[in-house]
Amino acid sequence: MARYFVWTIGCQMNKAESQRIAGYLDSAGYQAATSFSDADLAVLNTCVVRQSAENKVLGTLGLLQGLKNEHPNLQILVTGCLVNSNTQELKRRFPHVDLLFKPGNYPELIAWGQKQGMPIEQKLLRYPFAALRASTPCNDAQMPSSLCALIPVIQGCDNFCSYCIVPYRRGREVSRPLEEIVCEVEELARQGIKEVTLLGQNVDSYGHDLPGHPDLADLLNELNSIDDLVRIRFLTNHPKDISLKLIDAVASLNKVCEHLELPVQAGDDDILKAMRRGYTVERYRELVHTIRRKIPQLSLSTDIIVGFPGETEEQFERSLSLVKDMRFDVVHVAAYSPRPGTVAWREYQDNIPVEIKKERLNKIEELQAAVASEINSQLQGRQVEVLVEGRKKEKWFGRTRSNKLVFFEDAGDWLGQLAIIQIEKTSPWSLRGEVKK
Ligand code: SAM
Ligand code: SF4
């Protein structure tokens, strides 16, 4: 039986797309391999959001060139944000690649498969998003478990933040019809999926391009009534677009978890302006205040970029102060990486030395570790509800509604169950405890 291996790097959207590609290959009769070297078909799902990710992609493409020289029958497919409309140039640079297809373009993948004589389920021709498989064997240990599914609801981004390559690679926003998503989640819940995470580069834009303009709150309302589904999450929000209606939906719908990913990117107004983010620091602070008033148990994650062109020490200190004041549960921090074709790449010089960027990144990470340690320590001795996703090193693990990772030991079978865990030990990254029921 032919075997495939999917290599994934990057955001949740890439992971979701890898799940779907694996689902399609399973349905075509392929079997999952554990590495490139025992695969007949290699799929590279790429990210070019930062140069460091792009370098890993290029390194892996080089490795595959070597493998193909040894095994000429190896077929190589490439998707993700490396692939844009300029596929001709990519084909010239990487002649060993058999198919380049734009992120989420499953019809192109399926058409290629048909040319290779792969059998195809009729349902996939009508509805390529159904090519979903619950868990993907993959290089990435962070892939969601077989009980949690990632569901893209809107593709692309219309925002054009000055540093970001995503709109150039994933194109303009296109929402999936609400009924199609509800049907898919109903089907997944019937198959045993307990939790879904709805994905979009900017989920707040969901539905603006659909007839009748349903929004994300409308979609959450529909999904909340699916019987076997236990939890619903979504990401990523944009501070300039998140609506009060959505916040009220999170506050009132019992299956929607009290967790938001609300990237701020910088703590200084001039930097935010140069980033073209469309809000001020004051507006962000007020917004978080409002959300916390409506959702007191809110857990909040953010993204910050350090070393944006021209970022002075004082401007960086404002990002630090913001992290200190806002008490985020999680901060994803990245050093600015110039991306060819973006506005920031065209208009600003990448003039912050690498050492300073690293220093600033470390300062934010250290501060955040202290903040998270303090927030999590408040859970010591408390009982939390955990959806148990699997086992790692003899321990069960799962997440709280607030997205905190919890480990516990127990001889019973907890997979897919909601367990009440009394927290005994905390760290900035995870919690440990004992089953109460
Ligand atoms: N849509 C989300 C938003 O509004 O922030 C996030 C999507 S973006 C692909 C994921 C994260 O990558 C961003 O939040 C940002 O912090 C980081 N990022 C994007 N472009 C970057 C760049 N040129 N250099 C460094 N980090 C970057
Ligand atoms: Fe990139 Fe900004 Fe769109 Fe996020 S909102 S994907 S950072 S352009």
Short mmCIF file of C-alpha atoms and ligand atoms in Angstrom, two decimals:
data_model
loop_
_atom_site.label_atom_id
_atom_site.label_comp_id
_atom_site.label_asym_id
_atom_site.label_seq_id
_atom_site.Cartn_x
_atom_site.Cartn_y
_atom_site.Cartn_z
CA MET A 1 0.00 0.00 0.00
CA ALA A 2 1.37 3.47 -0.91
CA ARG A 3 2.37 5.66 2.05
CA TYR A 4 2.30 9.42 2.65
CA PHE A 5 3.98 11.78 5.09
CA VAL A 6 2.70 15.29 5.78
CA TRP A 7 5.26 17.80 7.10
CA THR A 8 3.67 20.89 8.63
CA ILE A 9 5.08 24.16 9.91
CA GLY A 10 3.29 27.35 10.93
CA CYS A 11 -0.08 28.40 12.23
CA GLN A 12 -3.24 26.51 13.21
CA MET A 13 -4.63 27.12 9.72
CA ASN A 14 -1.76 25.09 8.25
CA LYS A 15 -2.40 22.32 10.78
CA ALA A 16 -6.10 22.32 9.81
CA GLU A 17 -5.18 22.11 6.14
CA SER A 18 -2.75 19.24 6.82
CA GLN A 19 -5.54 17.35 8.62
CA ARG A 20 -7.68 17.73 5.51
CA ILE A 21 -4.94 16.70 3.09
CA ALA A 22 -4.27 13.59 5.23
CA GLY A 23 -8.02 12.90 5.22
CA TYR A 24 -8.08 13.02 1.43
CA LEU A 25 -5.05 10.72 1.12
CA ASP A 26 -6.57 8.25 3.60
CA SER A 27 -9.76 8.17 1.56
CA ALA A 28 -7.67 7.59 -1.59
CA GLY A 29 -6.24 4.44 0.01
CA TYR A 30 -2.87 5.75 1.19
CA GLN A 31 -1.41 4.82 4.55
CA ALA A 32 0.34 7.23 6.91
CA ALA A 33 4.14 6.90 7.10
CA THR A 34 6.24 8.03 10.05
CA SER A 35 8.87 9.97 8.09
CA PHE A 36 9.76 11.11 4.58
CA SER A 37 12.15 8.21 4.14
CA ASP A 38 9.40 5.57 4.28
CA ALA A 39 6.89 7.58 2.21
CA ASP A 40 5.95 7.36 -1.47
CA LEU A 41 4.24 10.73 -1.30
CA ALA A 42 5.67 13.68 0.65
CA VAL A 43 3.51 16.72 1.40
CA LEU A 44 5.16 19.93 2.60
CA ASN A 45 2.79 22.41 4.20
CA THR A 46 4.88 25.57 4.36
CA CYS A 47 5.05 28.89 6.25
CA VAL A 48 6.92 32.04 5.20
CA VAL A 49 5.58 34.46 7.83
CA ARG A 50 9.14 34.88 9.13
CA GLN A 51 12.50 34.24 7.46
CA SER A 52 13.31 31.55 10.05
CA ALA A 53 10.26 29.50 8.98
CA GLU A 54 11.08 30.02 5.31
CA ASN A 55 14.65 28.79 5.93
CA LYS A 56 13.30 25.56 7.47
CA VAL A 57 11.04 25.08 4.45
CA LEU A 58 13.93 25.60 2.01
CA GLY A 59 16.11 23.20 4.03
CA THR A 60 13.39 20.54 3.90
CA LEU A 61 12.92 21.05 0.16
CA GLY A 62 16.69 20.47 -0.22
CA LEU A 63 16.45 17.28 1.85
CA LEU A 64 13.63 16.03 -0.37
CA GLN A 65 15.68 16.74 -3.48
CA GLY A 66 18.32 14.33 -2.10
CA LEU A 67 15.65 11.70 -1.27
CA LYS A 68 14.15 11.98 -4.74
CA ASN A 69 17.58 11.47 -6.32
CA GLU A 70 17.79 8.17 -4.41
CA HIS A 71 14.09 7.22 -4.93
CA PRO A 72 12.93 8.77 -8.22
CA ASN A 73 9.36 7.49 -7.64
CA LEU A 74 8.92 9.71 -4.58
CA GLN A 75 6.20 12.28 -5.33
CA ILE A 76 6.48 15.68 -3.68
CA LEU A 77 3.57 18.07 -3.13
CA VAL A 78 4.03 21.59 -1.75
CA THR A 79 1.33 23.89 -0.34
CA GLY A 80 1.06 26.60 2.34
CA CYS A 81 2.19 30.22 2.21
CA LEU A 82 5.32 29.55 0.12
CA VAL A 83 2.98 29.00 -2.80
CA ASN A 84 1.49 32.11 -4.33
CA SER A 85 0.44 33.05 -7.83
CA ASN A 86 4.09 32.84 -8.84
CA THR A 87 4.14 29.04 -9.17
CA GLN A 88 6.15 29.24 -12.43
CA GLU A 89 9.14 30.69 -10.58
CA LEU A 90 8.80 28.08 -7.80
CA LYS A 91 8.66 25.30 -10.42
CA ARG A 92 11.91 26.60 -11.91
CA ARG A 93 13.57 26.76 -8.47
CA PHE A 94 12.30 23.37 -7.33
CA PRO A 95 11.99 21.13 -10.39
CA HIS A 96 11.80 18.03 -8.15
CA VAL A 97 8.35 19.11 -6.86
CA ASP A 98 5.43 17.32 -8.58
CA LEU A 99 2.61 19.67 -7.54
CA LEU A 100 2.45 23.16 -6.05
CA PHE A 101 -1.02 24.15 -4.87
CA LYS A 102 -2.16 27.28 -3.06
CA PRO A 103 -3.21 26.90 0.60
CA GLY A 104 -6.69 25.41 0.89
CA ASN A 105 -6.97 24.71 -2.86
CA TYR A 106 -8.17 21.12 -2.43
CA PRO A 107 -9.85 20.93 -5.86
CA GLU A 108 -6.39 21.33 -7.43
CA LEU A 109 -5.00 18.57 -5.19
CA ILE A 110 -7.94 16.29 -5.98
CA ALA A 111 -7.63 16.96 -9.75
CA TRP A 112 -3.93 16.02 -9.54
CA GLY A 113 -4.82 12.86 -7.60
CA GLN A 114 -7.36 11.89 -10.27
CA LYS A 115 -4.70 12.27 -12.96
CA GLN A 116 -2.50 9.89 -10.95
CA GLY A 117 -5.40 7.41 -10.90
CA MET A 118 -6.19 7.91 -7.19
CA PRO A 119 -9.73 6.76 -6.40
CA ILE A 120 -11.95 9.56 -5.20
CA GLU A 121 -15.04 9.61 -3.00
CA GLN A 122 -17.89 11.39 -4.82
CA LYS A 123 -18.57 13.44 -1.72
CA LEU A 124 -15.11 15.05 -2.00
CA LEU A 125 -15.78 16.28 -5.52
CA ARG A 126 -18.88 18.12 -4.32
CA TYR A 127 -17.47 19.16 -0.99
CA PRO A 128 -13.64 19.14 -0.74
CA PHE A 129 -13.69 20.50 2.83
CA ALA A 130 -15.07 17.11 3.90
CA ALA A 131 -11.55 15.76 3.36
CA LEU A 132 -11.04 15.86 7.09
CA ARG A 133 -9.36 13.30 9.22
CA ALA A 134 -9.43 13.59 12.96
CA SER A 135 -5.71 13.28 13.64
CA THR A 136 -2.69 13.65 11.44
CA PRO A 137 0.56 11.76 11.83
CA CYS A 138 2.98 14.55 11.32
CA ASN A 139 6.32 16.03 12.30
CA ASP A 140 4.48 18.48 14.55
CA ALA A 141 3.90 17.30 18.11
CA GLN A 142 1.41 20.12 18.62
CA MET A 143 -1.15 18.70 16.19
CA PRO A 144 -4.59 18.62 17.76
CA SER A 145 -5.73 15.31 19.20
CA SER A 146 -8.31 13.04 17.62
CA LEU A 147 -11.01 14.61 19.80
CA CYS A 148 -10.41 18.18 18.74
CA ALA A 149 -10.84 19.44 15.19
CA LEU A 150 -9.61 22.63 13.56
CA ILE A 151 -12.24 24.12 11.26
CA PRO A 152 -11.28 26.89 8.82
CA VAL A 153 -14.27 29.23 8.54
CA ILE A 154 -12.75 32.14 6.62
CA GLN A 155 -9.74 32.08 4.32
CA GLY A 156 -7.41 34.99 3.53
CA CYS A 157 -7.08 38.43 5.07
CA ASP A 158 -8.03 41.93 3.91
CA ASN A 159 -6.10 43.79 6.59
CA PHE A 160 -2.64 44.27 5.10
CA CYS A 161 -0.77 44.98 8.34
CA SER A 162 2.44 46.53 7.04
CA TYR A 163 4.75 43.69 8.18
CA CYS A 164 2.61 40.73 7.17
CA ILE A 165 2.88 38.55 4.07
CA VAL A 166 -0.31 36.56 4.70
CA PRO A 167 -2.72 38.66 2.54
CA TYR A 168 -0.29 38.38 -0.39
CA ARG A 169 -0.11 34.60 -0.07
CA ARG A 170 -3.59 33.63 1.09
CA GLY A 171 -5.48 36.31 -0.84
CA ARG A 172 -8.64 38.23 0.10
CA GLU A 173 -11.18 37.05 2.67
CA VAL A 174 -13.56 34.29 1.59
CA SER A 175 -16.01 32.86 4.16
CA ARG A 176 -17.39 29.35 4.04
CA PRO A 177 -21.21 29.22 4.03
CA LEU A 178 -22.61 28.93 7.56
CA GLU A 179 -24.75 25.87 6.72
CA GLU A 180 -21.70 24.06 5.30
CA ILE A 181 -19.75 24.59 8.54
CA VAL A 182 -22.70 23.53 10.71
CA CYS A 183 -23.12 20.35 8.60
CA GLU A 184 -19.42 19.55 8.91
CA VAL A 185 -19.36 20.05 12.68
CA GLU A 186 -22.54 17.96 13.12
CA GLU A 187 -20.88 15.16 11.15
CA LEU A 188 -17.67 15.45 13.20
CA ALA A 189 -19.61 15.41 16.48
CA ARG A 190 -21.35 12.23 15.30
CA GLN A 191 -17.88 10.74 14.67
CA GLY A 192 -16.77 11.55 18.22
CA ILE A 193 -15.14 14.98 17.95
CA LYS A 194 -15.72 16.82 21.26
CA GLU A 195 -14.15 20.20 20.60
CA VAL A 196 -13.88 22.43 17.54
CA THR A 197 -11.69 25.48 17.00
CA LEU A 198 -12.97 27.80 14.28
CA LEU A 199 -10.12 29.38 12.36
CA GLY A 200 -9.54 32.54 10.40
CA GLN A 201 -6.65 34.99 10.09
CA ASN A 202 -9.30 37.44 11.18
CA VAL A 203 -12.34 35.49 12.44
CA ASP A 204 -14.17 38.73 13.20
CA SER A 205 -14.63 39.23 9.45
CA TYR A 206 -16.52 35.95 9.14
CA GLY A 207 -19.61 36.23 6.95
CA HIS A 208 -19.32 39.80 5.63
CA ASP A 209 -18.99 38.37 2.11
CA LEU A 210 -21.89 35.89 2.42
CA PRO A 211 -25.53 36.47 1.43
CA GLY A 212 -27.44 37.83 4.44
CA HIS A 213 -24.13 38.62 6.19
CA PRO A 214 -24.21 36.11 9.06
CA ASP A 215 -21.44 36.81 11.57
CA LEU A 216 -19.30 34.74 13.91
CA ALA A 217 -21.78 35.16 16.79
CA ASP A 218 -24.53 33.70 14.55
CA LEU A 219 -22.29 30.74 13.72
CA LEU A 220 -21.44 30.16 17.40
CA ASN A 221 -25.16 30.21 18.23
CA GLU A 222 -25.85 27.47 15.67
CA LEU A 223 -22.91 25.31 16.75
CA ASN A 224 -23.76 25.67 20.44
CA SER A 225 -26.90 23.59 19.90
CA ILE A 226 -25.11 20.54 18.43
CA ASP A 227 -25.78 17.82 21.01
CA ASP A 228 -22.56 15.78 21.17
CA LEU A 229 -20.23 18.76 20.88
CA VAL A 230 -18.72 19.77 24.22
CA ARG A 231 -16.57 22.82 23.56
CA ILE A 232 -16.16 25.53 20.92
CA ARG A 233 -13.16 27.83 20.48
CA PHE A 234 -12.15 30.28 17.76
CA LEU A 235 -9.15 32.36 16.69
CA THR A 236 -7.72 34.87 15.77
CA ASN A 237 -9.58 38.08 16.68
CA HIS A 238 -8.55 41.56 15.62
CA PRO A 239 -8.79 44.40 18.16
CA LYS A 240 -10.19 46.79 15.54
CA ASP A 241 -12.94 44.37 14.47
CA ILE A 242 -14.10 42.32 17.48
CA SER A 243 -17.76 43.15 18.18
CA LEU A 244 -19.82 43.50 21.36
CA LYS A 245 -22.24 40.98 19.86
CA LEU A 246 -19.42 38.41 19.71
CA ILE A 247 -18.31 39.16 23.27
CA ASP A 248 -21.92 38.72 24.46
CA ALA A 249 -22.11 35.40 22.58
CA VAL A 250 -18.98 34.14 24.36
CA ALA A 251 -20.40 35.31 27.69
CA SER A 252 -23.76 33.60 27.18
CA LEU A 253 -23.20 30.40 25.14
CA ASN A 254 -22.37 27.49 27.45
CA LYS A 255 -20.13 25.55 25.01
CA VAL A 256 -18.07 28.55 23.87
CA CYS A 257 -14.88 28.68 25.95
CA GLU A 258 -13.84 31.87 27.75
CA HIS A 259 -10.60 32.22 25.84
CA LEU A 260 -9.61 34.87 23.28
CA GLU A 261 -6.54 35.33 21.10
CA LEU A 262 -6.35 39.09 20.64
CA PRO A 263 -2.97 40.11 19.17
CA VAL A 264 -1.87 43.59 20.20
CA GLN A 265 1.52 43.49 18.37
CA ALA A 266 3.01 46.60 20.10
CA GLY A 267 2.54 48.86 23.11
CA ASP A 268 3.33 52.12 21.33
CA ASP A 269 0.92 54.16 19.19
CA ASP A 270 3.47 55.28 16.58
CA ILE A 271 4.61 51.69 16.04
CA LEU A 272 0.99 50.51 15.84
CA LYS A 273 0.37 53.19 13.22
CA ALA A 274 3.43 52.14 11.20
CA MET A 275 2.18 48.55 11.49
CA ARG A 276 -1.22 49.73 10.12
CA ARG A 277 -3.12 47.98 12.90
CA GLY A 278 -6.00 50.45 13.08
CA TYR A 279 -6.20 50.97 16.87
CA THR A 280 -4.31 52.73 19.66
CA VAL A 281 -2.93 51.24 22.86
CA GLU A 282 -5.61 53.08 24.85
CA ARG A 283 -8.34 51.58 22.67
CA TYR A 284 -6.86 48.10 23.21
CA ARG A 285 -6.73 48.59 26.98
CA GLU A 286 -10.36 49.79 27.03
CA LEU A 287 -11.43 46.88 24.88
CA VAL A 288 -9.84 44.32 27.20
CA HIS A 289 -11.42 46.09 30.17
CA THR A 290 -14.87 45.81 28.55
CA ILE A 291 -14.36 42.14 27.65
CA ARG A 292 -13.18 41.26 31.16
CA ARG A 293 -16.19 43.03 32.66
CA LYS A 294 -18.52 40.90 30.52
CA ILE A 295 -16.48 37.67 30.83
CA PRO A 296 -14.82 37.69 34.27
CA GLN A 297 -13.17 34.25 33.82
CA LEU A 298 -11.60 35.32 30.48
CA SER A 299 -8.23 33.88 29.57
CA LEU A 300 -6.42 36.11 27.10
CA SER A 301 -3.55 35.43 24.68
CA THR A 302 -1.74 37.97 22.56
CA ASP A 303 1.04 38.33 19.97
CA ILE A 304 3.82 40.91 20.13
CA ILE A 305 6.46 41.81 17.56
CA VAL A 306 9.73 43.27 18.88
CA GLY A 307 12.32 45.16 16.83
CA PHE A 308 9.91 46.63 14.28
CA PRO A 309 11.85 49.17 12.13
CA GLY A 310 12.77 52.23 14.17
CA GLU A 311 11.51 50.80 17.50
CA THR A 312 13.30 52.86 20.17
CA GLU A 313 14.12 51.65 23.67
CA GLU A 314 11.25 53.78 25.04
CA GLN A 315 8.81 52.33 22.52
CA PHE A 316 9.89 48.81 23.43
CA GLU A 317 9.49 49.67 27.14
CA ARG A 318 5.85 50.51 26.35
CA SER A 319 5.33 46.96 25.03
CA LEU A 320 6.89 45.65 28.25
CA SER A 321 4.61 47.86 30.38
CA LEU A 322 1.59 46.67 28.46
CA VAL A 323 2.53 43.02 29.09
CA LYS A 324 2.96 43.81 32.78
CA ASP A 325 -0.35 45.68 33.06
CA MET A 326 -2.61 43.46 30.94
CA ARG A 327 -1.71 40.18 32.67
CA PHE A 328 -2.10 38.03 29.56
CA ASP A 329 -2.29 34.28 30.07
CA VAL A 330 -0.05 33.68 27.05
CA VAL A 331 2.15 36.00 24.95
CA HIS A 332 3.55 34.82 21.59
CA VAL A 333 6.52 37.05 20.92
CA ALA A 334 8.37 37.29 17.60
CA ALA A 335 11.32 39.32 16.34
CA TYR A 336 10.43 41.45 13.32
CA SER A 337 11.41 39.75 10.09
CA PRO A 338 11.24 41.80 6.86
CA ARG A 339 9.03 40.07 4.29
CA PRO A 340 9.63 40.98 0.64
CA GLY A 341 6.61 42.62 -0.97
CA THR A 342 5.10 43.98 2.26
CA VAL A 343 4.66 47.70 2.94
CA ALA A 344 7.12 47.64 5.88
CA TRP A 345 9.75 45.93 3.70
CA ARG A 346 9.27 48.62 1.00
CA GLU A 347 9.10 51.66 3.24
CA TYR A 348 11.24 51.00 6.32
CA GLN A 349 14.77 49.87 6.90
CA ASP A 350 15.15 46.79 9.11
CA ASN A 351 17.45 48.81 11.37
CA ILE A 352 17.22 47.07 14.76
CA PRO A 353 20.26 44.79 15.19
CA VAL A 354 19.57 41.07 15.68
CA GLU A 355 21.15 41.11 19.19
CA ILE A 356 18.81 43.90 20.31
CA LYS A 357 15.80 42.06 18.87
CA LYS A 358 16.85 38.92 20.77
CA GLU A 359 17.39 40.89 23.96
CA ARG A 360 13.92 42.47 23.68
CA LEU A 361 12.33 39.13 22.88
CA ASN A 362 13.96 37.54 25.95
CA LYS A 363 12.83 40.42 28.18
CA ILE A 364 9.20 39.96 27.13
CA GLU A 365 9.41 36.19 27.53
CA GLU A 366 10.95 36.49 31.01
CA LEU A 367 8.36 39.00 32.15
CA GLN A 368 5.53 36.90 30.73
CA ALA A 369 6.87 33.73 32.41
CA ALA A 370 6.62 35.57 35.73
CA VAL A 371 3.10 36.86 34.97
CA ALA A 372 1.88 33.41 33.82
CA SER A 373 3.47 31.77 36.83
CA GLU A 374 1.56 34.13 39.12
CA ILE A 375 -1.76 33.70 37.25
CA ASN A 376 -1.45 29.90 37.23
CA SER A 377 -0.39 29.68 40.87
CA GLN A 378 -3.81 31.08 41.79
CA LEU A 379 -5.26 27.79 40.55
CA GLN A 380 -3.33 25.80 43.18
CA GLY A 381 -5.81 23.85 45.32
CA ARG A 382 -8.73 24.74 43.03
CA GLN A 383 -10.82 22.31 40.96
CA VAL A 384 -10.92 22.72 37.17
CA GLU A 385 -12.84 20.94 34.41
CA VAL A 386 -10.55 19.24 31.88
CA LEU A 387 -11.48 17.73 28.53
CA VAL A 388 -9.09 14.77 28.39
CA GLU A 389 -7.37 14.60 24.99
CA GLY A 390 -4.83 11.79 25.36
CA ARG A 391 -1.83 10.29 27.15
CA LYS A 392 1.80 11.42 27.22
CA LYS A 393 4.55 9.73 29.25
CA GLU A 394 2.10 7.67 31.37
CA LYS A 395 -0.01 10.72 32.19
CA TRP A 396 -3.40 11.85 30.95
CA PHE A 397 -3.52 15.36 29.56
CA GLY A 398 -6.19 17.81 28.50
CA ARG A 399 -7.20 21.44 28.67
CA THR A 400 -9.36 23.63 30.83
CA ARG A 401 -11.96 25.84 29.20
CA SER A 402 -9.38 28.63 29.61
CA ASN A 403 -6.98 26.58 27.42
CA LYS A 404 -4.55 25.63 30.20
CA LEU A 405 -2.76 22.32 29.76
CA VAL A 406 -3.35 19.93 32.67
CA PHE A 407 -1.63 16.58 33.40
CA PHE A 408 -2.83 13.92 35.84
CA GLU A 409 -2.20 10.25 36.60
CA ASP A 410 -5.01 7.74 36.89
CA ALA A 411 -5.57 4.09 36.00
CA GLY A 412 -9.05 4.70 34.49
CA ASP A 413 -9.88 5.40 30.84
CA TRP A 414 -10.42 9.13 30.63
CA LEU A 415 -10.07 9.68 26.89
CA GLY A 416 -12.74 12.14 25.70
CA GLN A 417 -14.18 12.55 29.20
CA LEU A 418 -14.64 15.72 31.20
CA ALA A 419 -12.61 15.23 34.38
CA ILE A 420 -12.67 17.40 37.49
CA ILE A 421 -9.07 17.86 38.54
CA GLN A 422 -7.80 19.36 41.77
CA ILE A 423 -4.66 21.35 40.91
CA GLU A 424 -1.61 20.46 43.01
CA LYS A 425 1.30 21.93 41.07
CA THR A 426 1.52 24.88 38.68
CA SER A 427 4.10 26.33 36.30
CA PRO A 428 3.88 29.11 33.68
CA TRP A 429 3.21 26.48 30.97
CA SER A 430 1.09 23.74 32.53
CA LEU A 431 -0.70 22.42 35.62
CA ARG A 432 -0.69 19.08 37.44
CA GLY A 433 -3.37 17.61 39.62
CA GLU A 434 -5.45 14.73 40.87
CA VAL A 435 -8.82 13.43 39.64
CA LYS A 436 -11.76 14.28 41.86
CA LYS A 437 -14.45 12.91 39.50
N1 SAM B 1 -4.11 37.53 12.09
C1 SAM B 1 -3.40 37.55 13.26
C2 SAM B 1 -3.17 39.00 13.71
O1 SAM B 1 -3.92 39.86 13.45
O2 SAM B 1 -2.18 39.22 14.40
C3 SAM B 1 -2.15 36.74 13.26
C4 SAM B 1 -1.67 36.12 11.99
S1 SAM B 1 0.04 36.26 11.75
C5 SAM B 1 0.31 35.22 10.43
C6 SAM B 1 0.70 35.42 13.16
C7 SAM B 1 1.71 36.23 13.92
O3 SAM B 1 2.93 36.24 13.23
C8 SAM B 1 1.35 37.68 14.07
O4 SAM B 1 0.53 37.89 15.16
C9 SAM B 1 2.67 38.37 14.24
O5 SAM B 1 2.97 38.55 15.59
C10 SAM B 1 3.63 37.39 13.58
N2 SAM B 1 4.19 38.00 12.35
C11 SAM B 1 3.57 38.23 11.19
N3 SAM B 1 4.42 38.82 10.32
C12 SAM B 1 5.60 38.96 10.95
C13 SAM B 1 6.87 39.50 10.59
N4 SAM B 1 7.08 40.03 9.39
N5 SAM B 1 7.86 39.46 11.52
C14 SAM B 1 7.65 38.93 12.75
N6 SAM B 1 6.49 38.42 13.14
C15 SAM B 1 5.46 38.42 12.26
FE1 SF4 B 2 -1.42 39.41 8.88
FE2 SF4 B 2 -2.62 41.55 9.96
FE3 SF4 B 2 -4.03 39.82 8.46
FE4 SF4 B 2 -3.16 39.10 10.89
S1 SF4 B 2 -4.63 40.75 10.46
S2 SF4 B 2 -3.02 37.89 8.98
S3 SF4 B 2 -1.21 40.14 11.00
S4 SF4 B 2 -2.38 41.13 7.74
#
